[in-house]
Tab-separated table of C-alpha atoms and ligand atoms in Angstrom:
chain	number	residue	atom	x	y	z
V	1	UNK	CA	-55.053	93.813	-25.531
V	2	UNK	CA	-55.110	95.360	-21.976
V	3	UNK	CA	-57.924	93.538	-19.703
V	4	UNK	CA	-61.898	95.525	-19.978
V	5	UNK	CA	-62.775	96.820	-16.658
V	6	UNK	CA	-65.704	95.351	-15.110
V	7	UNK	CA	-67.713	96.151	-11.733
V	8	UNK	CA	-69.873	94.107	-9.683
V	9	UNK	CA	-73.321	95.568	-8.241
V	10	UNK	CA	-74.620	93.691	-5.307
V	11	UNK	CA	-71.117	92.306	-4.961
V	12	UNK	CA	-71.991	91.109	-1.327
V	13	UNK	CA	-75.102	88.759	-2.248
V	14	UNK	CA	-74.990	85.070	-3.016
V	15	UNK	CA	-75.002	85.833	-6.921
V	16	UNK	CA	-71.816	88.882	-6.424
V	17	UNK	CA	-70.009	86.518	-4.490
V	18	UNK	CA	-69.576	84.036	-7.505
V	19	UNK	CA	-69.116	87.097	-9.413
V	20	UNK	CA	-65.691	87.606	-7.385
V	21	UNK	CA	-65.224	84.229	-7.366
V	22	UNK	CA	-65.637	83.674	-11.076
V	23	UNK	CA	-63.819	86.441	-12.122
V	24	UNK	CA	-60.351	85.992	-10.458
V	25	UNK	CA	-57.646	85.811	-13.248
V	26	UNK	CA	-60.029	85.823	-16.004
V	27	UNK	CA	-58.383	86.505	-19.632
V	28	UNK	CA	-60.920	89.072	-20.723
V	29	UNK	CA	-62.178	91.114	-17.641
V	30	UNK	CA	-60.639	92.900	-14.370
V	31	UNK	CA	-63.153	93.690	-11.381
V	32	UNK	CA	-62.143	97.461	-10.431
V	33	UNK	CA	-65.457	98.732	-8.658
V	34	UNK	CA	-67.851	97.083	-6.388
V	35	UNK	CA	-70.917	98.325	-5.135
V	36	UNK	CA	-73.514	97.245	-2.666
V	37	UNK	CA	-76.156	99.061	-0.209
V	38	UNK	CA	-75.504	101.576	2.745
V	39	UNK	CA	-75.006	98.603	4.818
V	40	UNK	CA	-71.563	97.352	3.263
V	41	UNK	CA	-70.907	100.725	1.445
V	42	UNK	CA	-67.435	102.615	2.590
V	43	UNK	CA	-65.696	99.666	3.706
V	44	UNK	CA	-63.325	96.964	1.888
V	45	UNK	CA	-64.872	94.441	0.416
V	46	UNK	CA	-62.493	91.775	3.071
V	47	UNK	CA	-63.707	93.608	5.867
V	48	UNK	CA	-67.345	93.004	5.027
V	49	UNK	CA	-67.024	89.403	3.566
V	50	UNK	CA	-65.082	88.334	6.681
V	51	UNK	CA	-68.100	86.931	7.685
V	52	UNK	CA	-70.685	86.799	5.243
V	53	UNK	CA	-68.547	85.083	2.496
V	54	UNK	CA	-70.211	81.718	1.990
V	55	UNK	CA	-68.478	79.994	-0.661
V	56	UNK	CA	-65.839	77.003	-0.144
V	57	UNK	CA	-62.958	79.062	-1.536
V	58	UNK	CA	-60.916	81.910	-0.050
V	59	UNK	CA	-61.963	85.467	-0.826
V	60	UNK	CA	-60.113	86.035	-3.542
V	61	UNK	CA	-57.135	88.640	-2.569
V	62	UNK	CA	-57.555	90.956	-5.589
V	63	UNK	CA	-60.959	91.864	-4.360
V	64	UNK	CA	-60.307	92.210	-0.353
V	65	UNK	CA	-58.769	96.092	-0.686
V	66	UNK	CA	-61.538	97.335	-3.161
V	67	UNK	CA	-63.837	100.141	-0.982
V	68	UNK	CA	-67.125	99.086	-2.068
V	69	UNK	CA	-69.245	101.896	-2.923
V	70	UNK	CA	-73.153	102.497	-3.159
V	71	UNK	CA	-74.577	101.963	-6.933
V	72	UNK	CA	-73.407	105.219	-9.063
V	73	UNK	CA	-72.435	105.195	-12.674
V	74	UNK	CA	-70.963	108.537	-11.780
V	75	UNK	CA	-67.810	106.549	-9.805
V	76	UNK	CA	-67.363	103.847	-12.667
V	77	UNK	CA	-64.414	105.740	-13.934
V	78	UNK	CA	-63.079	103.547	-17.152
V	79	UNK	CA	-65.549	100.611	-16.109
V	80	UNK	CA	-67.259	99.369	-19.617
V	81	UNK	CA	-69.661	96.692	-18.160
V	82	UNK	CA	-71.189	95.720	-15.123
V	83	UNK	CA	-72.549	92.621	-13.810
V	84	UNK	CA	-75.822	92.901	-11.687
V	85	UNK	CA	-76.342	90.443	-8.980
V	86	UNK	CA	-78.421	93.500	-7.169
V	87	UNK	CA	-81.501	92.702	-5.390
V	88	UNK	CA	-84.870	93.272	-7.770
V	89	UNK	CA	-86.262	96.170	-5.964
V	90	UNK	CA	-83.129	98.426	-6.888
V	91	UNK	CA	-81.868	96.409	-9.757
V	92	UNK	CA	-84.265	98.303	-12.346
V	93	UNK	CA	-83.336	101.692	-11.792
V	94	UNK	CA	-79.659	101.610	-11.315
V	95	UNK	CA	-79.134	99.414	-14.373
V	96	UNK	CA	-81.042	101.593	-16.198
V	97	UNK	CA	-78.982	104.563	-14.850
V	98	UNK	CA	-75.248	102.459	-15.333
V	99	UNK	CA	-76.673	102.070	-19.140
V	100	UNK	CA	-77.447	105.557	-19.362
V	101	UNK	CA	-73.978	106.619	-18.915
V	102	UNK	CA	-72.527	104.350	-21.321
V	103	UNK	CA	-72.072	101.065	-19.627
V	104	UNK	CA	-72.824	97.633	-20.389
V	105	UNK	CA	-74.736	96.053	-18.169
V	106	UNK	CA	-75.605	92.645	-17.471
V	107	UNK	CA	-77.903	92.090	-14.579
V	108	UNK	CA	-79.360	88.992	-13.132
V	109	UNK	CA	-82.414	90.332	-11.745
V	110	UNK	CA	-86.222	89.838	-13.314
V	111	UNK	CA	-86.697	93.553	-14.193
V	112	UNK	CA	-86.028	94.387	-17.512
V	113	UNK	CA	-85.646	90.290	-18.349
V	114	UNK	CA	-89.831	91.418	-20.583
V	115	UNK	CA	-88.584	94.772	-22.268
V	116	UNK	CA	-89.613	93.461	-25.880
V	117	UNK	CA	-85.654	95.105	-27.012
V	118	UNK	CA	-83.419	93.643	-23.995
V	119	UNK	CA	-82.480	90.265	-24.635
V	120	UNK	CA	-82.750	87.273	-21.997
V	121	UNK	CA	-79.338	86.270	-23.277
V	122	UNK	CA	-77.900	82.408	-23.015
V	123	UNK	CA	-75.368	82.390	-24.901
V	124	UNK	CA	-75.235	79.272	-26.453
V	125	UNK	CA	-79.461	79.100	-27.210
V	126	UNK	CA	-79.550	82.541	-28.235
V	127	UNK	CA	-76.537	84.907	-29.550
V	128	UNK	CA	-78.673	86.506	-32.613
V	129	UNK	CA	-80.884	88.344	-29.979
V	130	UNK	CA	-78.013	90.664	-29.437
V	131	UNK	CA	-78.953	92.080	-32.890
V	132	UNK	CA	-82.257	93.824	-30.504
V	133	UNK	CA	-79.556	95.836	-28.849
V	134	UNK	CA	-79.733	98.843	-31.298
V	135	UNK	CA	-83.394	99.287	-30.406
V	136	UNK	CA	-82.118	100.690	-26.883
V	137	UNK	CA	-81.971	104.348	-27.193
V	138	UNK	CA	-79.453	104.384	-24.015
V	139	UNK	CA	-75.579	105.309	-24.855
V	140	UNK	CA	-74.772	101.639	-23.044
V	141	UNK	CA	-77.147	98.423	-23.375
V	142	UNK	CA	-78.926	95.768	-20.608
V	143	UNK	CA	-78.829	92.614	-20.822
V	144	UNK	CA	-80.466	90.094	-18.816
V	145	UNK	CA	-79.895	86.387	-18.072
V	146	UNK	CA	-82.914	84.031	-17.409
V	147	UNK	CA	-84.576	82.985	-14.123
V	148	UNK	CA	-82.016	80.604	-12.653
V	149	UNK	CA	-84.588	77.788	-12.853
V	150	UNK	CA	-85.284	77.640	-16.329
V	151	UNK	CA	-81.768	78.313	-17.544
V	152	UNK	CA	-80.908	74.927	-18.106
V	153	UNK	CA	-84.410	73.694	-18.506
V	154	UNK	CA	-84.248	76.294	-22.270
V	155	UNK	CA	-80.904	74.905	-22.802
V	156	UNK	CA	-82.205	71.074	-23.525
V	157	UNK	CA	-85.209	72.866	-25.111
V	158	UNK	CA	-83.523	74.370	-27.921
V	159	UNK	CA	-82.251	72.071	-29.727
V	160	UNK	CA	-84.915	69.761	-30.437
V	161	UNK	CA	-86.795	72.785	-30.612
V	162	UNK	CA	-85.188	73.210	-33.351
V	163	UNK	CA	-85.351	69.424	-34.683
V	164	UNK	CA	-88.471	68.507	-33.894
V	165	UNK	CA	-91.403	71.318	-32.912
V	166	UNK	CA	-92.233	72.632	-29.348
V	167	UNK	CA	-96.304	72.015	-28.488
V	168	UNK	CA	-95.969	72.597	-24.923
V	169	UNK	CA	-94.393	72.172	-21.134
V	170	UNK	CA	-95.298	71.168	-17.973
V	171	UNK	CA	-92.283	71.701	-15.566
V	172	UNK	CA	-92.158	70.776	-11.815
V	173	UNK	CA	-88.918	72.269	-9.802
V	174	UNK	CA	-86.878	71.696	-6.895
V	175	UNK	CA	-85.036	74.703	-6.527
V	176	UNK	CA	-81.757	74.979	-3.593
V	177	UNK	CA	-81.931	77.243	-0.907
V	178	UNK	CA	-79.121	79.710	-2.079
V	179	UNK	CA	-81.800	80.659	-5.111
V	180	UNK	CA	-83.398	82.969	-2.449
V	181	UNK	CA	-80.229	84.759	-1.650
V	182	UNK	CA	-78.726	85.016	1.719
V	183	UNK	CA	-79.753	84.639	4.499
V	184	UNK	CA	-82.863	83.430	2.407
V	185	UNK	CA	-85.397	80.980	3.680
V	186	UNK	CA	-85.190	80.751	7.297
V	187	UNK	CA	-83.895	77.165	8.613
V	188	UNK	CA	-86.819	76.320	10.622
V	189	UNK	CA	-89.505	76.228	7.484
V	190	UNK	CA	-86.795	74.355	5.141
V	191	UNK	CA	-84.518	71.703	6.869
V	192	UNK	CA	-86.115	68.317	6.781
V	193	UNK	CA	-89.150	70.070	4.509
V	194	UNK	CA	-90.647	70.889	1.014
V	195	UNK	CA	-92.073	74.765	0.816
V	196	UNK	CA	-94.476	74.011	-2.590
V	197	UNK	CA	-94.884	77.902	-3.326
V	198	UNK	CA	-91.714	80.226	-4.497
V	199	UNK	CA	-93.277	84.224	-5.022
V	200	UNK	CA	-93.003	84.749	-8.504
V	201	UNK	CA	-91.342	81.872	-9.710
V	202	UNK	CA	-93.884	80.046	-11.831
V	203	UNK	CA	-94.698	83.369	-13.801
V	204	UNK	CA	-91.640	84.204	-14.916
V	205	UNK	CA	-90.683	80.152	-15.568
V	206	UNK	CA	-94.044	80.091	-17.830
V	207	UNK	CA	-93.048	83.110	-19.722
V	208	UNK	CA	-89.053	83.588	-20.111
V	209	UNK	CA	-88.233	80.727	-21.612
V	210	UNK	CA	-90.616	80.960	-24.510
V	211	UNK	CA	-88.652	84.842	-25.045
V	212	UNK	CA	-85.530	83.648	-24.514
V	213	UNK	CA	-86.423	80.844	-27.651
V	214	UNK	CA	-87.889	83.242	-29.554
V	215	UNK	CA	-86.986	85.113	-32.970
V	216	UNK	CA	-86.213	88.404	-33.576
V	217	UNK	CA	-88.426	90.546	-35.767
V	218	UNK	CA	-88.386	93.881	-37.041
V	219	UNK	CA	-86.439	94.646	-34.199
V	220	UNK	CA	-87.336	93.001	-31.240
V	221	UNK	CA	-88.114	89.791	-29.745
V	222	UNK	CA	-91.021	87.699	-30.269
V	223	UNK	CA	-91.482	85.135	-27.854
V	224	UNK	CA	-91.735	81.161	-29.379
V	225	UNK	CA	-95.115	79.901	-29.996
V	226	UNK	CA	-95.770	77.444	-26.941
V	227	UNK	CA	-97.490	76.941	-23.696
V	228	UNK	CA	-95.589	76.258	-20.746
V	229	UNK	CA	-96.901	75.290	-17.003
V	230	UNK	CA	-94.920	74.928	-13.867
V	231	UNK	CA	-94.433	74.522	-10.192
V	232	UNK	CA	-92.290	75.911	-8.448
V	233	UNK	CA	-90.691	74.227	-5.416
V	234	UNK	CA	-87.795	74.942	-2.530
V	235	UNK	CA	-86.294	72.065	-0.983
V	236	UNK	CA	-83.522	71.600	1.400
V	237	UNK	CA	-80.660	71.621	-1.225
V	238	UNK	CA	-78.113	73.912	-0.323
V	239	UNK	CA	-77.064	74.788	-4.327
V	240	UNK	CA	-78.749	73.396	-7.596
V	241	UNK	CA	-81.528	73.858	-9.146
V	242	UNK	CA	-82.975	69.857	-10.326
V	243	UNK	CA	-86.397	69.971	-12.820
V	244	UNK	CA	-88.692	67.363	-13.898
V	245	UNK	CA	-89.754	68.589	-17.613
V	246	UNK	CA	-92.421	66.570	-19.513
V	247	UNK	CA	-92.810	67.806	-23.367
V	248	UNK	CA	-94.947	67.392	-26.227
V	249	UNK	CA	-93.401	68.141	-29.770
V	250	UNK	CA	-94.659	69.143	-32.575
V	251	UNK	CA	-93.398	66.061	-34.389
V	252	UNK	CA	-92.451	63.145	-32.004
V	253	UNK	CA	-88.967	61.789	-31.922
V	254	UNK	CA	-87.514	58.727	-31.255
V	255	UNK	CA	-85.159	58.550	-27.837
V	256	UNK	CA	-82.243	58.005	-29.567
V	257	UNK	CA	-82.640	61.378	-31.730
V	258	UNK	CA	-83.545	62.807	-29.026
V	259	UNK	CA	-80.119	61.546	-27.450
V	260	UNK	CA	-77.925	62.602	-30.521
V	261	UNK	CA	-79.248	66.058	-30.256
V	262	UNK	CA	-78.111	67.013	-27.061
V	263	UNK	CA	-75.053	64.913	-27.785
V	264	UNK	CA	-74.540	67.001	-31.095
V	265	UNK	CA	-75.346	70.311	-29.367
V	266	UNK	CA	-72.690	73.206	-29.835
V	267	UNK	CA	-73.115	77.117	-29.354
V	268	UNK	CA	-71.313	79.819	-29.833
V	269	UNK	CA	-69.568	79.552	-27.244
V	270	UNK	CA	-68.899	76.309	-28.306
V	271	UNK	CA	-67.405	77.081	-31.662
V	272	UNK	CA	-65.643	80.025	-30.541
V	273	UNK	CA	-64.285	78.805	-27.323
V	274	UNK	CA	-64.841	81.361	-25.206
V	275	UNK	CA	-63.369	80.613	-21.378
V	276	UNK	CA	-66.440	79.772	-19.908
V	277	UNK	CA	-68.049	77.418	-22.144
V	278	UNK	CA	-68.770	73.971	-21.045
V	279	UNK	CA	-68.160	71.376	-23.113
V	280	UNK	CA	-70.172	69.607	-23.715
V	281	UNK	CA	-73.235	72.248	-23.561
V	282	UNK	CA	-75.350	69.285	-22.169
V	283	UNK	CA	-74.358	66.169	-20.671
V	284	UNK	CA	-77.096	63.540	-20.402
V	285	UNK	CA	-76.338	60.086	-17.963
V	286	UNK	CA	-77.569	57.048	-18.369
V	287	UNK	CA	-77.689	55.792	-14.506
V	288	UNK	CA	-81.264	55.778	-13.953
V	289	UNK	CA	-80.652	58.004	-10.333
V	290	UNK	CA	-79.093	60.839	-11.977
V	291	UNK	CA	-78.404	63.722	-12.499
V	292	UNK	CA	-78.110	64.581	-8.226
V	293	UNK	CA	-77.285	68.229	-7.282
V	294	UNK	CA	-74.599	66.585	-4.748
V	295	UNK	CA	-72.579	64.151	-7.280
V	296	UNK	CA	-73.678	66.128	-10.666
V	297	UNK	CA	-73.538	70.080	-10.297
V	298	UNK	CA	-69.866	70.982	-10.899
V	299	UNK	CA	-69.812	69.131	-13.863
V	300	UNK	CA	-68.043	71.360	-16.516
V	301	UNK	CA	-66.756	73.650	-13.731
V	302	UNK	CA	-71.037	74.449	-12.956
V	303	UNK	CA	-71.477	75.235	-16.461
V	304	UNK	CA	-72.875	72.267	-18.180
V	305	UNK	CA	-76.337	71.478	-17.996
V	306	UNK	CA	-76.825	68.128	-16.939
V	307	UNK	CA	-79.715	65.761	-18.604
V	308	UNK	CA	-80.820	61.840	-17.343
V	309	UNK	CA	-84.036	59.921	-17.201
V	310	UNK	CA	-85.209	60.646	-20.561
V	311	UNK	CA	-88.265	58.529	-20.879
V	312	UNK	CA	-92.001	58.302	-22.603
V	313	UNK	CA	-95.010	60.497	-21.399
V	314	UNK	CA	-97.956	58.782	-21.056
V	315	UNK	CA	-99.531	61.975	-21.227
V	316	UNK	CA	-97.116	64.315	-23.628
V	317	UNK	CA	-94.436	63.107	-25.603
V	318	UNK	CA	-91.092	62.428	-23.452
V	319	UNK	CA	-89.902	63.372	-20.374
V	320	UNK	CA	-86.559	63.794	-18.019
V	321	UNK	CA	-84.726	65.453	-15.466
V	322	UNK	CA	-82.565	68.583	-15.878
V	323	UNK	CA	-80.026	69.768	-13.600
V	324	UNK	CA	-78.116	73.512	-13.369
V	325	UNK	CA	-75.986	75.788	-10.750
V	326	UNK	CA	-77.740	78.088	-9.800
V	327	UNK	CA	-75.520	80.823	-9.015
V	328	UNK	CA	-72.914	79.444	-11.932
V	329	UNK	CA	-75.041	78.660	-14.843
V	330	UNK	CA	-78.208	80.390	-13.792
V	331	UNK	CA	-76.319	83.343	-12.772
V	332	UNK	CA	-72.604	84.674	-12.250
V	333	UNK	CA	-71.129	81.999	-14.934
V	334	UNK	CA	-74.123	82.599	-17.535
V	335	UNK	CA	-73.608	86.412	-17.193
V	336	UNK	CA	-69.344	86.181	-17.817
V	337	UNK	CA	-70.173	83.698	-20.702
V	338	UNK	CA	-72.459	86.400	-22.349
V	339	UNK	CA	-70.008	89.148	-21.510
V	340	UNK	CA	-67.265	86.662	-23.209
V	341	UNK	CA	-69.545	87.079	-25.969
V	342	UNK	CA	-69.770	90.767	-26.257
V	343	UNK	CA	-65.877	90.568	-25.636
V	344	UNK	CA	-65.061	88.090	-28.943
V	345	UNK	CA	-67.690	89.859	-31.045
V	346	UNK	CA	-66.091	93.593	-30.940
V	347	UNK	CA	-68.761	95.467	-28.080
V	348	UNK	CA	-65.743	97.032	-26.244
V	349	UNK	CA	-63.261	99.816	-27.237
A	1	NAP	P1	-78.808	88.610	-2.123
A	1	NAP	O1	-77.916	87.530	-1.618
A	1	NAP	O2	-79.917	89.051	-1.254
A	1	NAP	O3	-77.902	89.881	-2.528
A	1	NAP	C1	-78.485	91.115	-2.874
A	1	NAP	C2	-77.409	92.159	-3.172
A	1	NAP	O4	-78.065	93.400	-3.464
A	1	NAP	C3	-76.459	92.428	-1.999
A	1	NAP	O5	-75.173	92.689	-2.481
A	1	NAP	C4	-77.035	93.702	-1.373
A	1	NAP	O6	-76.056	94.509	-0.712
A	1	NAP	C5	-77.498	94.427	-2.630
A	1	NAP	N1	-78.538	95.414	-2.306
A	1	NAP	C6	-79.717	95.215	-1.682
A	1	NAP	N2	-80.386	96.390	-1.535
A	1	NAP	C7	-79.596	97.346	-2.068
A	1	NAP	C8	-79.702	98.754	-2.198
A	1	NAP	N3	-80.776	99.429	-1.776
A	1	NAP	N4	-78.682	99.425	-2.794
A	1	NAP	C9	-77.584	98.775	-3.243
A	1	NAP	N5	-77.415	97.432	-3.137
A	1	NAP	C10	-78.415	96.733	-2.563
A	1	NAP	O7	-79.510	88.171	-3.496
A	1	NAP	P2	-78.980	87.146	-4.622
A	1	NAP	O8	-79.493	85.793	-4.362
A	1	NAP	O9	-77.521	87.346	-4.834
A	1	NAP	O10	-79.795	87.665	-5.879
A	1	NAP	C11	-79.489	88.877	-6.528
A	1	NAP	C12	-80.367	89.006	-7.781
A	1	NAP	O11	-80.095	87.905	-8.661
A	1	NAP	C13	-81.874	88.900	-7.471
A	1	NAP	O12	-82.582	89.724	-8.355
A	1	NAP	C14	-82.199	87.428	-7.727
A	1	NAP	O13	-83.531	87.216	-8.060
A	1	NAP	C15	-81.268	87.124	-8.890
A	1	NAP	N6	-80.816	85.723	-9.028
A	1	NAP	C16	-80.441	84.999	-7.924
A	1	NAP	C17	-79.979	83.700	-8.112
A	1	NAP	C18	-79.552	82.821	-6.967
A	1	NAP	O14	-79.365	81.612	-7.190
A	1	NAP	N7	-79.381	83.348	-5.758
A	1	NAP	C19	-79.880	83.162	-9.394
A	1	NAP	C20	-80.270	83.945	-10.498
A	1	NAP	C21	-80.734	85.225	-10.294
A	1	NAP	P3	-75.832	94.434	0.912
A	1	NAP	O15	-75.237	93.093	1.192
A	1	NAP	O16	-74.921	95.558	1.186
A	1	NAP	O17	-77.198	94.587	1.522
């Protein structure tokens, strides 16, 4: 079958970067349109990234000659998804306008992540929410991933959701300094310093994963039936997003079920082994010092979610540390792994 072409919006930004990164070679999907704002719009993409491209790896060369153009469904010729890494205060109405004229659209941005029929998609804690889709009255569909903080925090939820009974969740992050973009948090107020207050962050981590758990009923998406509380935190990490999660269940588990169900745990992705699924879904190490964002974040290529310290709450049940990429598995790689998704189960001509 001849590759599905894809575009990037905000291909310039931290998340559109690993977008171009990401997507280089990929089996399923070929980037043929990139768009960003005035500023980079008209010129190659190599020209503009010559010096804002900030990851370790080359630009790829398949992207350098592409003219990036400002958002417009109208230039999209033959594109049949897009993946939003746009900044929030344009992502809402140019992904609503890109699904308007028939495209797919995956976007990254906190928008449309509470429309009760657009899914919060993770692929491997939620696939069935697709079924919401046909409440969208547009020609193409949105889809959103999660905030990048609580993406893998949901992931070594669900399962023992599942097993055992969520009560509630008191979360305390320490999110990297690439999870405010680029050029982000100036250097003065983060190196050698701990910023305790993130605009917007603790709402939507109290809130999405609870929809992004929930069920689907009579046609959209009713959030799961627990309380969460967090803090939200930036500290001088450069990528990474680490959380301390403390839970009580509904019925309490012993560690070592608590173990075998991340060990056990398998998605979709999983079982149909799509490219970017990481397997396993959840690693959890024993050391008591890990997981670290420096020795622990490209585990399963940035896709895993990686688990340690699982102990008793003196307060709630049990808690431990969780550890994702931000711009991998909270963003770019969580948003190819859903569009794998779409791919396998028939969404494209
Ligand atoms: P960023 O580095 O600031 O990039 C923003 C992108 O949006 C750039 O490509 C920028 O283009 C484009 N843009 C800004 N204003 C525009 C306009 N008026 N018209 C067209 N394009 C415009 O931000 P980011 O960190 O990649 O985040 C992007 C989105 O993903 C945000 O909603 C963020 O909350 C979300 N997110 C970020 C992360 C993360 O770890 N960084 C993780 C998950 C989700 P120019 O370069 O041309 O200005």
């Amino acid at each position: 079958m001849e590759k599905i072409k894809v575009g990037v919006l905000g291909a310039t930004g931290s998340v559109g970067q690993r977008f171009i990164q990401l997507l280089e070679n990929h089996p399923y999907f070929t980037v043929t349109h990139l768009a960003a704002s005035e500023k980079s719009a008209g010129q190659t993409y190599g020209e503009v990234m010559k010096s804002r491209w900030k990851i370790s790896s080359d630009i790829p060369s398949y992207a350098k000659d592409i003219i990036i153009s400002l958002p417009d469904p109208n230039v999209t010729k033959g594109v049949q998804l897009v993946f939003s890494g746009l900044d929030a205060s344009i992502a809402g109405e140019v992904e609503t306008a890109y699904a308007e004229a028939g495209v797919i659209v995956l976007s990254n941005s906190k928008n449309h992540r509470m429309d009760p029929n657009v899914p919060i998609l993770s692929a491997e804690v939620n696939a069935h929410h697709l079924d919401v889709l046909s409440a969208q009255k547009t020609k193409g569909k949105i889809i959103t991933n999660s905030n990048c903080t609580i993406m893998g925090v949901t992931i070594s939820l669900k399962p023992l959701m599942d097993a055992f009974g969520l009560k509630s969740v008191m979360l305390f992050s320490m999110q990297a300094i690439s999870g405010a973009g680029y050029p982000g948090v100036p250097t003065m107020d983060i190196l050698g310093n701990v910023v305790p207050y993130i605009g917007g962050e603790e709402d939507k981590a109290e809130v999405e994963p609870q929809k992004c758990l929930g069920t689907v009923e009579g046609g959209i998406i009713k959030s799961a039936d627990f309380k969460i509380s967090a803090h939200c935190n930036r500290v001088p990490v450069f990528d990474g997003h680490t959380v301390c999660v403390s839970v009580a269940f509904e019925k309490k588990p012993k560690k070592e079920e608590i173990l075998k169900v991340w060990a056990d745990f398998q998605g979709e992705p999983q079982k149909l082994g799509l490219p970017f699924a990481p397997n396993p879904a959840i690693l959890y190490r024993e050391e008591n010092d890990r997981p670290q964002p420096r020795l622990d974040l490209d585990t399963g290529r940035g896709m895993t979610t990686v688990v340690g310290r699982l102990r008793e709450d003196s307060i709630l049940d049990w808690k431990w540390v969780v550890l994702s990429h931000n711009t991998i598995r909270g963003a770019a790689g969580a948003a190819i792994l859903n569009a794998e998704l779409l791919y396998k189960k028939g969404y494209f001509k």
